[in-house]
Amino acid sequence: MADSNRYKAYSLANFRGIPQMAGVPEAIKFDIEVVGQVLPFKTNNFVVEHLIDWADVPDDPLFVLNFPQRGMLPPHHYDEIAGLIKGGASPATVREAADRIRLQLNPHPAGQISHNIPTLEGEALDGMQHKYRETVLFFPSQGQTCHAYCSFCFRWPQFVGMSELKFASREVDRLVAYLQTHPQVTDVLFTGGDPLIMSARHLADYIEPLLDADLPSLRHIRIGTKALSYWPYKFLSDDDTDDLLALFRKVGERGKHLALMAHFNHPSELEPAPVRDAIDRVRQTGAVIRTQSPLLRHINDDPALWQEMWGRQVLLGCVPYYMFVARDTGAQHYFAVPLVRAWEIFREAYQRVSGLCRTVRGPSMSANPGKVQVLGVSEVRGEKVIEMRFIQGRNPDWVHRPFFARYDEAATWLNELKPAFGEARFFYQDELEQFYRENIEIRHAEDYE
Ligand SMILES: *Cc1c(COP(=O)(O)O)cnc(C)c1O
Ligand code: SF4
């Protein structure tokens, strides 16, 4: 097969035309068609040719990550869509049913939209989030899609065009103005979607004004991306590759630190030569690559695999950063790993790697009050407990204070846990509720945790 570094997208409309799909049983293709009506998917020729092991389909983890699976929808939803398709329903009828199902899949995990939108002179800054003191998230309007959609991704409302659920930003000017008046912010994190779907020119339109604004308090520019793994040609042979790498270099030359927050879910993503070459090219610009991934059932719920992944990352010059707990949205029931099991997997992997890999932190839930790390299971005065702490908190003072929940082997998220020792509330909850009461942006008061 000719290796092609020209981008070709595959989605619901054309996935049956992927040459390797010819060998996949029809029942699996039908499942993709059904679930794909509700949960968007998109992938590309690099993923198809280099990352998926077609001999191992349907179990191959990269196949599961890129193509919707039957188990990602509850059976009654699956049956409804399958019935409509089999009965020859019109596309409009199928779409209507799919939209209705999507709204039931908690598209606003952990208060994302409602609680963190900053304001400037009374005006809401829609394309930004400011939750933790040091870091502002910025959603460039040009970067609200990805080369491939990960099936666990909480950003799927953005991809299906449910427009009122989207974050998007019109301009970088307001970001600069916000940073000028908020000198506590040291980091801007470009996120999306995947900002590196943008052309180098568009990305420069966002980054250069930040550099030109000469903000002494701004130190770190971060870009969250999956491109190293899913489209490494961005850093090797695309039309704008040279401009992109020059832009990366420029960040360093202007005295700022550039960090790529790279997303790798499985060690096999680090094998293809183009991925390794791309990592190398990025590192040569002076940017540092930090790696993160959620822990996902069916994909990477095995300590040996994390051990291998962190080891390969350090070998390639990357810095392991976060292991996340899968979020409470979309197909979470399919990917969820209970918190106690997540801690066991983290611990077993962590025990087996050297200190160079132990820059990683986790398992961490990005929940409403903050990023909460599960420290482990313990017994205190005869009561079995789960110990946790904040890595990031809505109130910075909450960070690194150990707190305890009643042991619960099945819980998959913070809001399923109860405080230990017969206490009524976790130490942060009163303050969190007060924050919500004072925050006029509240639209989802029910997701107090
Ligand atoms: C994770 C996250 C950040 C960055 O946190 P670090 O621990 O500094 O990497 C910033 N804002 C939000 C909303 C986040 O979820
Ligand atoms: S690359 Fe990131 S933003 Fe894009 S689909 Fe995957 S997890 Fe979501």
Tab-separated table of C-alpha atoms and ligand atoms in Angstrom:
chain	number	residue	atom	x	y	z
A	1	MET	CA	0.000	0.000	0.000
A	2	ALA	CA	1.316	3.425	-0.896
A	3	ASP	CA	2.065	5.469	2.164
A	4	SER	CA	0.266	8.740	1.837
A	5	ASN	CA	1.109	11.848	3.774
A	6	ARG	CA	-1.739	13.730	2.102
A	7	TYR	CA	-4.583	14.071	4.537
A	8	LYS	CA	-7.749	12.122	3.881
A	9	ALA	CA	-10.641	12.193	6.341
A	10	TYR	CA	-13.002	9.320	7.004
A	11	SER	CA	-16.346	9.673	8.726
A	12	LEU	CA	-19.844	8.254	8.788
A	13	ALA	CA	-20.369	9.247	5.159
A	14	ASN	CA	-17.397	7.366	3.678
A	15	PHE	CA	-15.979	4.898	6.231
A	16	ARG	CA	-17.194	1.919	4.218
A	17	GLY	CA	-14.791	2.966	1.483
A	18	ILE	CA	-11.717	2.456	3.710
A	19	PRO	CA	-9.868	-0.411	1.977
A	20	GLN	CA	-9.223	-2.248	5.263
A	21	MET	CA	-12.959	-2.163	6.070
A	22	ALA	CA	-13.557	-4.765	3.364
A	23	GLY	CA	-12.349	-7.443	5.784
A	24	VAL	CA	-14.480	-6.229	8.716
A	25	PRO	CA	-17.743	-8.151	9.367
A	26	GLU	CA	-20.920	-6.346	8.271
A	27	ALA	CA	-22.399	-6.517	11.788
A	28	ILE	CA	-19.547	-4.341	13.074
A	29	LYS	CA	-19.933	-1.877	10.223
A	30	PHE	CA	-23.649	-1.644	10.946
A	31	ASP	CA	-22.878	-0.867	14.603
A	32	ILE	CA	-20.565	1.924	13.471
A	33	GLU	CA	-23.337	3.274	11.300
A	34	VAL	CA	-25.900	3.179	14.116
A	35	VAL	CA	-23.781	4.552	16.963
A	36	GLY	CA	-22.102	7.025	14.598
A	37	GLN	CA	-25.454	8.757	14.108
A	38	VAL	CA	-25.363	9.830	17.764
A	39	LEU	CA	-21.665	9.969	18.682
A	40	PRO	CA	-19.694	11.733	15.995
A	41	PHE	CA	-16.572	10.136	14.620
A	42	LYS	CA	-13.895	11.068	12.195
A	43	THR	CA	-10.545	9.517	11.460
A	44	ASN	CA	-7.891	9.722	8.773
A	45	ASN	CA	-5.521	7.797	6.540
A	46	PHE	CA	-2.577	7.956	8.976
A	47	VAL	CA	-4.599	6.360	11.760
A	48	VAL	CA	-5.987	3.771	9.363
A	49	GLU	CA	-2.630	2.871	7.809
A	50	HIS	CA	-0.232	3.182	10.760
A	51	LEU	CA	-2.047	2.926	14.072
A	52	ILE	CA	-4.893	0.439	13.763
A	53	ASP	CA	-3.888	-3.216	13.756
A	54	TRP	CA	-6.562	-4.495	11.375
A	55	ALA	CA	-5.720	-8.128	12.139
A	56	ASP	CA	-6.948	-7.464	15.689
A	57	VAL	CA	-10.234	-5.693	14.790
A	58	PRO	CA	-12.727	-5.377	16.482
A	59	ASP	CA	-10.606	-5.584	19.676
A	60	ASP	CA	-7.718	-3.404	18.566
A	61	PRO	CA	-7.630	-0.415	20.968
A	62	LEU	CA	-6.927	2.134	18.245
A	63	PHE	CA	-9.909	0.796	16.296
A	64	VAL	CA	-12.100	1.196	19.380
A	65	LEU	CA	-10.769	4.724	19.884
A	66	ASN	CA	-11.557	5.769	16.339
A	67	PHE	CA	-14.781	3.972	15.481
A	68	PRO	CA	-17.975	3.987	17.537
A	69	GLN	CA	-18.790	0.691	19.228
A	70	ARG	CA	-22.166	-0.853	19.942
A	71	GLY	CA	-21.630	-0.751	23.723
A	72	MET	CA	-21.176	3.017	23.663
A	73	LEU	CA	-24.944	3.519	23.502
A	74	PRO	CA	-27.397	2.123	26.057
A	75	PRO	CA	-29.335	-0.772	24.419
A	76	HIS	CA	-32.640	1.111	24.132
A	77	HIS	CA	-30.969	3.984	22.300
A	78	TYR	CA	-29.087	1.589	20.068
A	79	ASP	CA	-32.287	-0.291	19.232
A	80	GLU	CA	-34.162	2.896	18.429
A	81	ILE	CA	-31.604	4.109	15.885
A	82	ALA	CA	-30.996	0.627	14.463
A	83	GLY	CA	-34.749	0.190	13.999
A	84	LEU	CA	-35.062	3.496	12.165
A	85	ILE	CA	-32.199	2.661	9.806
A	86	LYS	CA	-33.435	-0.864	9.116
A	87	GLY	CA	-36.942	0.485	8.527
A	88	GLY	CA	-35.630	2.906	5.928
A	89	ALA	CA	-36.449	6.075	7.897
A	90	SER	CA	-35.527	9.392	6.309
A	91	PRO	CA	-32.221	11.014	7.281
A	92	ALA	CA	-34.178	13.828	8.939
A	93	THR	CA	-36.055	11.356	11.151
A	94	VAL	CA	-32.832	9.604	12.155
A	95	ARG	CA	-31.184	12.943	12.904
A	96	GLU	CA	-34.080	14.046	15.066
A	97	ALA	CA	-33.876	10.864	17.151
A	98	ALA	CA	-30.079	11.173	17.395
A	99	ASP	CA	-30.314	14.787	18.603
A	100	ARG	CA	-32.791	13.793	21.276
A	101	ILE	CA	-30.483	11.023	22.515
A	102	ARG	CA	-27.448	13.315	22.559
A	103	LEU	CA	-29.138	15.725	24.921
A	104	GLN	CA	-29.536	12.869	27.405
A	105	LEU	CA	-25.814	12.087	27.362
A	106	ASN	CA	-24.733	14.916	29.678
A	107	PRO	CA	-22.983	17.131	27.203
A	108	HIS	CA	-21.875	19.556	29.951
A	109	PRO	CA	-19.563	17.481	32.104
A	110	ALA	CA	-18.497	18.947	35.429
A	111	GLY	CA	-20.019	22.380	34.908
A	112	GLN	CA	-17.690	23.172	32.011
A	113	ILE	CA	-19.809	25.787	30.374
A	114	SER	CA	-21.687	27.301	33.242
A	115	HIS	CA	-19.139	28.124	35.899
A	116	ASN	CA	-15.835	29.145	34.412
A	117	ILE	CA	-16.484	31.829	31.840
A	118	PRO	CA	-14.481	34.926	32.707
A	119	THR	CA	-15.748	38.449	32.197
A	120	LEU	CA	-14.076	41.647	31.130
A	121	GLU	CA	-15.805	44.931	31.911
A	122	GLY	CA	-19.005	43.033	32.482
A	123	GLU	CA	-18.884	41.186	29.158
A	124	ALA	CA	-18.667	37.376	29.126
A	125	LEU	CA	-15.590	36.102	27.307
A	126	ASP	CA	-17.149	33.155	25.557
A	127	GLY	CA	-14.060	31.537	24.092
A	128	MET	CA	-12.241	31.364	27.404
A	129	GLN	CA	-12.348	29.550	30.712
A	130	HIS	CA	-10.616	30.651	33.864
A	131	LYS	CA	-10.997	28.122	36.639
A	132	TYR	CA	-7.561	27.812	38.240
A	133	ARG	CA	-5.737	30.964	39.220
A	134	GLU	CA	-2.614	30.514	37.092
A	135	THR	CA	-4.095	29.212	33.854
A	136	VAL	CA	-6.562	30.517	31.302
A	137	LEU	CA	-7.962	28.143	28.697
A	138	PHE	CA	-8.463	29.679	25.294
A	139	PHE	CA	-10.610	28.114	22.584
A	140	PRO	CA	-9.611	29.622	19.252
A	141	SER	CA	-12.654	29.633	17.006
A	142	GLN	CA	-10.547	28.283	14.149
A	143	GLY	CA	-9.455	25.267	16.162
A	144	GLN	CA	-12.715	23.692	17.227
A	145	THR	CA	-12.305	20.379	15.449
A	146	CYS	CA	-9.771	17.527	15.358
A	147	HIS	CA	-8.016	15.334	12.820
A	148	ALA	CA	-9.773	12.372	14.374
A	149	TYR	CA	-12.387	12.322	17.110
A	150	CYS	CA	-11.640	10.115	20.080
A	151	SER	CA	-14.712	8.148	20.980
A	152	PHE	CA	-14.400	9.010	24.694
A	153	CYS	CA	-14.049	12.721	24.063
A	154	PHE	CA	-16.194	15.113	26.119
A	155	ARG	CA	-15.967	17.705	23.366
A	156	TRP	CA	-18.341	15.866	21.061
A	157	PRO	CA	-21.095	18.521	21.296
A	158	GLN	CA	-18.706	20.840	19.500
A	159	PHE	CA	-18.213	18.342	16.711
A	160	VAL	CA	-21.865	17.653	16.005
A	161	GLY	CA	-22.681	21.317	15.592
A	162	MET	CA	-24.931	21.628	18.627
A	163	SER	CA	-24.118	25.252	18.397
A	164	GLU	CA	-25.428	26.456	21.722
A	165	LEU	CA	-23.091	23.984	23.418
A	166	LYS	CA	-19.978	25.224	21.681
A	167	PHE	CA	-17.301	27.383	23.146
A	168	ALA	CA	-15.658	29.600	20.598
A	169	SER	CA	-13.711	32.786	20.619
A	170	ARG	CA	-13.781	35.546	18.109
A	171	GLU	CA	-10.625	37.357	18.965
A	172	VAL	CA	-7.384	37.263	20.768
A	173	ASP	CA	-7.638	40.966	21.684
A	174	ARG	CA	-9.917	40.251	24.556
A	175	LEU	CA	-7.586	37.525	25.769
A	176	VAL	CA	-4.730	40.020	25.824
A	177	ALA	CA	-6.889	42.577	27.636
A	178	TYR	CA	-7.878	39.957	30.182
A	179	LEU	CA	-4.264	38.955	30.789
A	180	GLN	CA	-3.266	42.596	31.202
A	181	THR	CA	-5.749	42.949	34.032
A	182	HIS	CA	-5.076	39.507	35.584
A	183	PRO	CA	-1.355	39.307	36.282
A	184	GLN	CA	-1.832	36.173	38.382
A	185	VAL	CA	-2.209	34.243	35.109
A	186	THR	CA	1.112	32.706	34.067
A	187	ASP	CA	-0.244	30.169	31.563
A	188	VAL	CA	-2.446	30.319	28.502
A	189	LEU	CA	-3.558	26.919	27.319
A	190	PHE	CA	-4.810	26.763	23.737
A	191	THR	CA	-7.334	24.013	23.454
A	192	GLY	CA	-10.301	23.049	21.350
A	193	GLY	CA	-10.843	20.717	19.558
A	194	ASP	CA	-7.250	20.527	18.509
A	195	PRO	CA	-5.609	23.901	17.899
A	196	LEU	CA	-3.058	22.233	15.620
A	197	ILE	CA	-5.759	21.527	13.085
A	198	MET	CA	-5.316	25.210	12.262
A	199	SER	CA	-2.900	26.357	9.646
A	200	ALA	CA	0.330	27.820	10.978
A	201	ARG	CA	-0.920	31.195	9.718
A	202	HIS	CA	-4.090	31.039	11.796
A	203	LEU	CA	-2.232	29.800	14.842
A	204	ALA	CA	0.242	32.647	14.454
A	205	ASP	CA	-2.698	35.065	14.379
A	206	TYR	CA	-3.430	33.941	17.923
A	207	ILE	CA	0.069	33.464	19.304
A	208	GLU	CA	1.911	36.440	17.830
A	209	PRO	CA	-0.392	39.058	19.404
A	210	LEU	CA	0.215	37.349	22.743
A	211	LEU	CA	3.973	37.632	22.257
A	212	ASP	CA	3.723	41.180	20.919
A	213	ALA	CA	1.665	42.281	23.911
A	214	ASP	CA	4.780	41.873	26.045
A	215	LEU	CA	2.965	40.599	29.083
A	216	PRO	CA	5.513	40.161	31.864
A	217	SER	CA	3.227	37.865	33.862
A	218	LEU	CA	2.661	35.463	30.959
A	219	ARG	CA	5.324	32.773	31.050
A	220	HIS	CA	3.989	29.592	29.532
A	221	ILE	CA	2.030	29.009	26.365
A	222	ARG	CA	0.578	25.556	26.142
A	223	ILE	CA	-1.122	23.842	23.233
A	224	GLY	CA	-3.249	20.768	23.823
A	225	THR	CA	-2.971	18.412	20.862
A	226	LYS	CA	-3.407	14.921	19.535
A	227	ALA	CA	-1.655	15.748	16.272
A	228	LEU	CA	1.674	14.093	17.178
A	229	SER	CA	-0.072	10.774	17.173
A	230	TYR	CA	-2.972	11.208	14.746
A	231	TRP	CA	-1.399	13.509	12.170
A	232	PRO	CA	2.399	13.687	12.635
A	233	TYR	CA	2.819	15.046	9.107
A	234	LYS	CA	1.761	18.388	10.564
A	235	PHE	CA	5.340	18.536	11.917
A	236	LEU	CA	7.034	16.813	8.970
A	237	SER	CA	5.638	17.451	5.530
A	238	ASP	CA	2.456	19.535	5.458
A	239	ASP	CA	2.516	22.743	3.413
A	240	ASP	CA	2.785	24.841	6.574
A	241	THR	CA	5.205	22.647	8.553
A	242	ASP	CA	8.150	25.038	8.312
A	243	ASP	CA	6.021	27.986	9.396
A	244	LEU	CA	4.625	26.017	12.320
A	245	LEU	CA	8.050	24.999	13.599
A	246	ALA	CA	9.300	28.561	13.130
A	247	LEU	CA	6.376	29.798	15.218
A	248	PHE	CA	7.256	27.308	17.970
A	249	ARG	CA	10.844	28.559	17.909
A	250	LYS	CA	9.692	32.151	18.076
A	251	VAL	CA	7.855	31.561	21.360
A	252	GLY	CA	11.155	30.558	22.954
A	253	GLU	CA	13.045	33.407	21.327
A	254	ARG	CA	10.599	35.848	22.897
A	255	GLY	CA	11.407	34.465	26.308
A	256	LYS	CA	8.284	32.342	26.801
A	257	HIS	CA	8.058	28.624	27.337
A	258	LEU	CA	6.084	26.538	24.864
A	259	ALA	CA	4.607	23.255	26.079
A	260	LEU	CA	2.749	20.807	23.883
A	261	MET	CA	0.249	18.970	26.042
A	262	ALA	CA	0.272	15.852	23.929
A	263	HIS	CA	-2.362	13.267	24.080
A	264	PHE	CA	-1.334	9.589	23.785
A	265	ASN	CA	-3.689	6.825	24.895
A	266	HIS	CA	-1.702	3.720	24.069
A	267	PRO	CA	1.987	2.817	23.672
A	268	SER	CA	1.401	1.627	20.102
A	269	GLU	CA	0.820	5.266	19.127
A	270	LEU	CA	4.516	5.887	19.807
A	271	GLU	CA	5.754	3.229	17.392
A	272	PRO	CA	5.358	4.622	13.861
A	273	ALA	CA	8.469	6.329	12.538
A	274	PRO	CA	6.564	9.500	11.549
A	275	VAL	CA	5.374	9.932	15.164
A	276	ARG	CA	8.906	9.601	16.508
A	277	ASP	CA	10.235	11.965	13.860
A	278	ALA	CA	7.506	14.479	14.671
A	279	ILE	CA	8.389	14.381	18.376
A	280	ASP	CA	11.997	14.982	17.430
A	281	ARG	CA	11.208	17.960	15.199
A	282	VAL	CA	9.078	19.578	17.899
A	283	ARG	CA	11.765	19.089	20.529
A	284	GLN	CA	14.327	20.706	18.258
A	285	THR	CA	12.296	23.921	18.430
A	286	GLY	CA	12.830	24.080	22.187
A	287	ALA	CA	9.237	23.186	22.996
A	288	VAL	CA	8.680	20.624	25.726
A	289	ILE	CA	6.206	17.814	25.143
A	290	ARG	CA	4.188	16.783	28.174
A	291	THR	CA	1.917	13.790	27.824
A	292	GLN	CA	-1.503	12.979	29.188
A	293	SER	CA	-4.294	10.481	28.718
A	294	PRO	CA	-7.449	9.283	30.339
A	295	LEU	CA	-7.563	5.781	31.744
A	296	LEU	CA	-10.042	3.908	29.561
A	297	ARG	CA	-11.596	0.496	29.815
A	298	HIS	CA	-11.160	-1.461	26.558
A	299	ILE	CA	-8.158	0.724	25.681
A	300	ASN	CA	-5.529	1.036	28.377
A	301	ASP	CA	-6.827	-0.405	31.683
A	302	ASP	CA	-3.644	-2.384	32.267
A	303	PRO	CA	-0.636	-1.292	34.359
A	304	ALA	CA	1.894	-2.952	32.022
A	305	LEU	CA	0.654	-0.794	29.225
A	306	TRP	CA	1.090	2.468	31.173
A	307	GLN	CA	4.523	1.332	32.286
A	308	GLU	CA	5.440	0.803	28.640
A	309	MET	CA	3.843	4.064	27.525
A	310	TRP	CA	5.591	6.266	30.111
A	311	GLY	CA	8.886	4.498	29.467
A	312	ARG	CA	8.711	5.062	25.718
A	313	GLN	CA	7.674	8.677	26.226
A	314	VAL	CA	10.686	9.439	28.407
A	315	LEU	CA	12.942	7.629	25.942
A	316	LEU	CA	11.634	9.933	23.219
A	317	GLY	CA	12.213	13.008	25.387
A	318	CYS	CA	8.618	13.593	26.489
A	319	VAL	CA	7.515	14.253	30.064
A	320	PRO	CA	4.641	12.141	31.487
A	321	TYR	CA	2.158	14.569	33.059
A	322	TYR	CA	-1.379	13.356	33.842
A	323	MET	CA	-3.412	10.157	34.002
A	324	PHE	CA	-7.044	11.264	33.973
A	325	VAL	CA	-10.187	9.494	35.044
A	326	ALA	CA	-12.696	9.261	32.153
A	327	ARG	CA	-15.225	12.077	32.384
A	328	ASP	CA	-18.902	11.925	33.197
A	329	THR	CA	-20.212	12.445	29.682
A	330	GLY	CA	-21.082	10.719	26.442
A	331	ALA	CA	-19.914	7.097	26.384
A	332	GLN	CA	-18.441	7.221	29.910
A	333	HIS	CA	-20.272	4.047	30.910
A	334	TYR	CA	-18.332	2.229	28.184
A	335	PHE	CA	-14.907	3.553	29.160
A	336	ALA	CA	-15.311	4.048	32.910
A	337	VAL	CA	-12.862	2.394	35.293
A	338	PRO	CA	-13.848	2.492	38.997
A	339	LEU	CA	-11.712	4.891	41.046
A	340	VAL	CA	-10.270	2.166	43.265
A	341	ARG	CA	-9.250	0.120	40.233
A	342	ALA	CA	-7.831	3.254	38.588
A	343	TRP	CA	-5.624	3.819	41.625
A	344	GLU	CA	-4.431	0.193	41.524
A	345	ILE	CA	-3.510	0.486	37.859
A	346	PHE	CA	-1.717	3.790	38.441
A	347	ARG	CA	0.158	2.458	41.434
A	348	GLU	CA	1.253	-0.781	39.815
A	349	ALA	CA	2.534	1.068	36.764
A	350	TYR	CA	4.209	3.789	38.866
A	351	GLN	CA	5.975	1.211	41.032
A	352	ARG	CA	7.570	-0.352	37.977
A	353	VAL	CA	9.114	2.771	36.409
A	354	SER	CA	12.097	4.859	37.397
A	355	GLY	CA	11.895	8.346	38.805
A	356	LEU	CA	12.169	9.866	35.331
A	357	CYS	CA	8.662	8.628	34.569
A	358	ARG	CA	7.292	9.650	37.959
A	359	THR	CA	6.573	13.178	36.855
A	360	VAL	CA	3.142	11.776	36.055
A	361	ARG	CA	0.250	12.476	38.431
A	362	GLY	CA	-2.986	10.612	38.737
A	363	PRO	CA	-5.475	9.177	38.596
A	364	SER	CA	-7.052	12.621	38.477
A	365	MET	CA	-10.673	13.650	38.036
A	366	SER	CA	-11.364	17.040	36.481
A	367	ALA	CA	-14.446	17.623	38.588
A	368	ASN	CA	-16.395	20.721	39.491
A	369	PRO	CA	-14.371	21.699	42.570
A	370	GLY	CA	-11.029	20.935	40.902
A	371	LYS	CA	-8.646	18.262	39.770
A	372	VAL	CA	-8.939	15.563	42.405
A	373	GLN	CA	-6.275	12.882	42.674
A	374	VAL	CA	-7.073	9.485	44.147
A	375	LEU	CA	-4.187	8.838	46.520
A	376	GLY	CA	-5.262	5.374	47.524
A	377	VAL	CA	-7.178	3.070	49.768
A	378	SER	CA	-6.358	2.986	53.450
A	379	GLU	CA	-7.817	2.108	56.821
A	380	VAL	CA	-8.198	4.740	59.507
A	381	ARG	CA	-9.378	3.727	62.978
A	382	GLY	CA	-11.075	0.639	61.606
A	383	GLU	CA	-12.826	2.376	58.713
A	384	LYS	CA	-11.834	1.579	55.148
A	385	VAL	CA	-11.428	4.839	53.238
A	386	ILE	CA	-10.374	6.347	49.941
A	387	GLU	CA	-7.861	9.131	50.358
A	388	MET	CA	-7.826	12.020	47.882
A	389	ARG	CA	-6.392	15.465	47.414
A	390	PHE	CA	-6.734	18.396	45.065
A	391	ILE	CA	-4.031	18.865	42.451
A	392	GLN	CA	-5.889	21.993	41.338
A	393	GLY	CA	-8.712	23.648	43.208
A	394	ARG	CA	-11.289	26.283	42.454
A	395	ASN	CA	-9.879	27.715	45.660
A	396	PRO	CA	-6.074	27.318	45.562
A	397	ASP	CA	-6.094	26.821	49.314
A	398	TRP	CA	-7.782	23.432	48.882
A	399	VAL	CA	-4.729	22.035	47.072
A	400	HIS	CA	-2.738	19.248	48.775
A	401	ARG	CA	-5.040	18.828	51.765
A	402	PRO	CA	-5.739	15.122	52.122
A	403	PHE	CA	-9.422	14.228	52.546
A	404	PHE	CA	-11.288	10.979	52.885
A	405	ALA	CA	-14.292	9.246	51.387
A	406	ARG	CA	-16.026	6.114	52.500
A	407	TYR	CA	-14.593	3.127	50.654
A	408	ASP	CA	-16.614	2.399	47.531
A	409	GLU	CA	-15.296	-0.137	45.088
A	410	ALA	CA	-17.815	0.716	42.366
A	411	ALA	CA	-17.671	4.535	42.352
A	412	THR	CA	-16.379	6.006	39.090
A	413	TRP	CA	-16.610	9.728	39.900
A	414	LEU	CA	-16.323	12.131	42.792
A	415	ASN	CA	-20.074	12.775	43.044
A	416	GLU	CA	-20.643	9.074	43.805
A	417	LEU	CA	-18.448	9.213	46.911
A	418	LYS	CA	-19.608	9.974	50.474
A	419	PRO	CA	-17.392	11.530	53.154
A	420	ALA	CA	-15.785	9.091	55.586
A	421	PHE	CA	-16.079	9.056	59.412
A	422	GLY	CA	-19.801	9.828	59.339
A	423	GLU	CA	-19.220	13.402	58.228
A	424	ALA	CA	-21.975	15.077	56.243
A	425	ARG	CA	-19.866	16.934	53.717
A	426	PHE	CA	-16.427	17.094	52.204
A	427	PHE	CA	-14.386	19.994	53.560
A	428	TYR	CA	-14.706	22.068	50.406
A	429	GLN	CA	-18.427	21.691	49.754
A	430	ASP	CA	-19.812	24.659	51.706
A	431	GLU	CA	-17.391	26.985	50.029
A	432	LEU	CA	-18.124	25.487	46.619
A	433	GLU	CA	-21.833	26.053	47.045
A	434	GLN	CA	-21.224	29.586	48.150
A	435	PHE	CA	-19.166	30.104	45.013
A	436	TYR	CA	-22.057	28.807	42.919
A	437	ARG	CA	-24.549	31.048	44.685
A	438	GLU	CA	-22.440	34.092	43.980
A	439	ASN	CA	-21.811	33.096	40.379
A	440	ILE	CA	-24.565	34.492	38.214
A	441	GLU	CA	-23.521	32.253	35.340
A	442	ILE	CA	-25.035	29.223	37.042
A	443	ARG	CA	-27.372	27.296	34.841
A	444	HIS	CA	-26.928	23.799	36.242
A	445	ALA	CA	-27.259	24.073	39.985
A	446	GLU	CA	-27.931	20.344	40.168
A	447	ASP	CA	-24.329	19.400	39.543
A	448	TYR	CA	-23.058	20.409	42.992
A	449	GLU	CA	-20.687	17.738	44.184
B	1	LIG	C1	-6.318	20.853	33.818
B	1	LIG	C2	-6.798	22.225	33.690
B	1	LIG	C3	-5.903	23.289	33.663
B	1	LIG	C4	-4.418	23.106	33.744
B	1	LIG	O1	-4.024	22.523	34.972
B	1	LIG	P1	-2.502	22.174	35.248
B	1	LIG	O2	-2.541	21.315	36.459
B	1	LIG	O3	-1.791	23.454	35.434
B	1	LIG	O4	-2.016	21.445	34.036
B	1	LIG	C5	-6.430	24.560	33.576
B	1	LIG	N1	-7.758	24.797	33.515
B	1	LIG	C6	-8.645	23.788	33.561
B	1	LIG	C7	-10.109	24.107	33.530
B	1	LIG	C8	-8.201	22.468	33.638
B	1	LIG	O5	-9.095	21.483	33.677
B	2	SF4	S1	-8.020	14.917	20.046
B	2	SF4	FE1	-8.670	15.656	22.061
B	2	SF4	S2	-10.275	17.161	21.636
B	2	SF4	FE2	-9.981	15.915	19.761
B	2	SF4	S3	-11.437	14.253	19.924
B	2	SF4	FE3	-9.573	13.500	20.808
B	2	SF4	S4	-9.745	13.933	23.034
B	2	SF4	FE4	-11.266	15.156	21.955
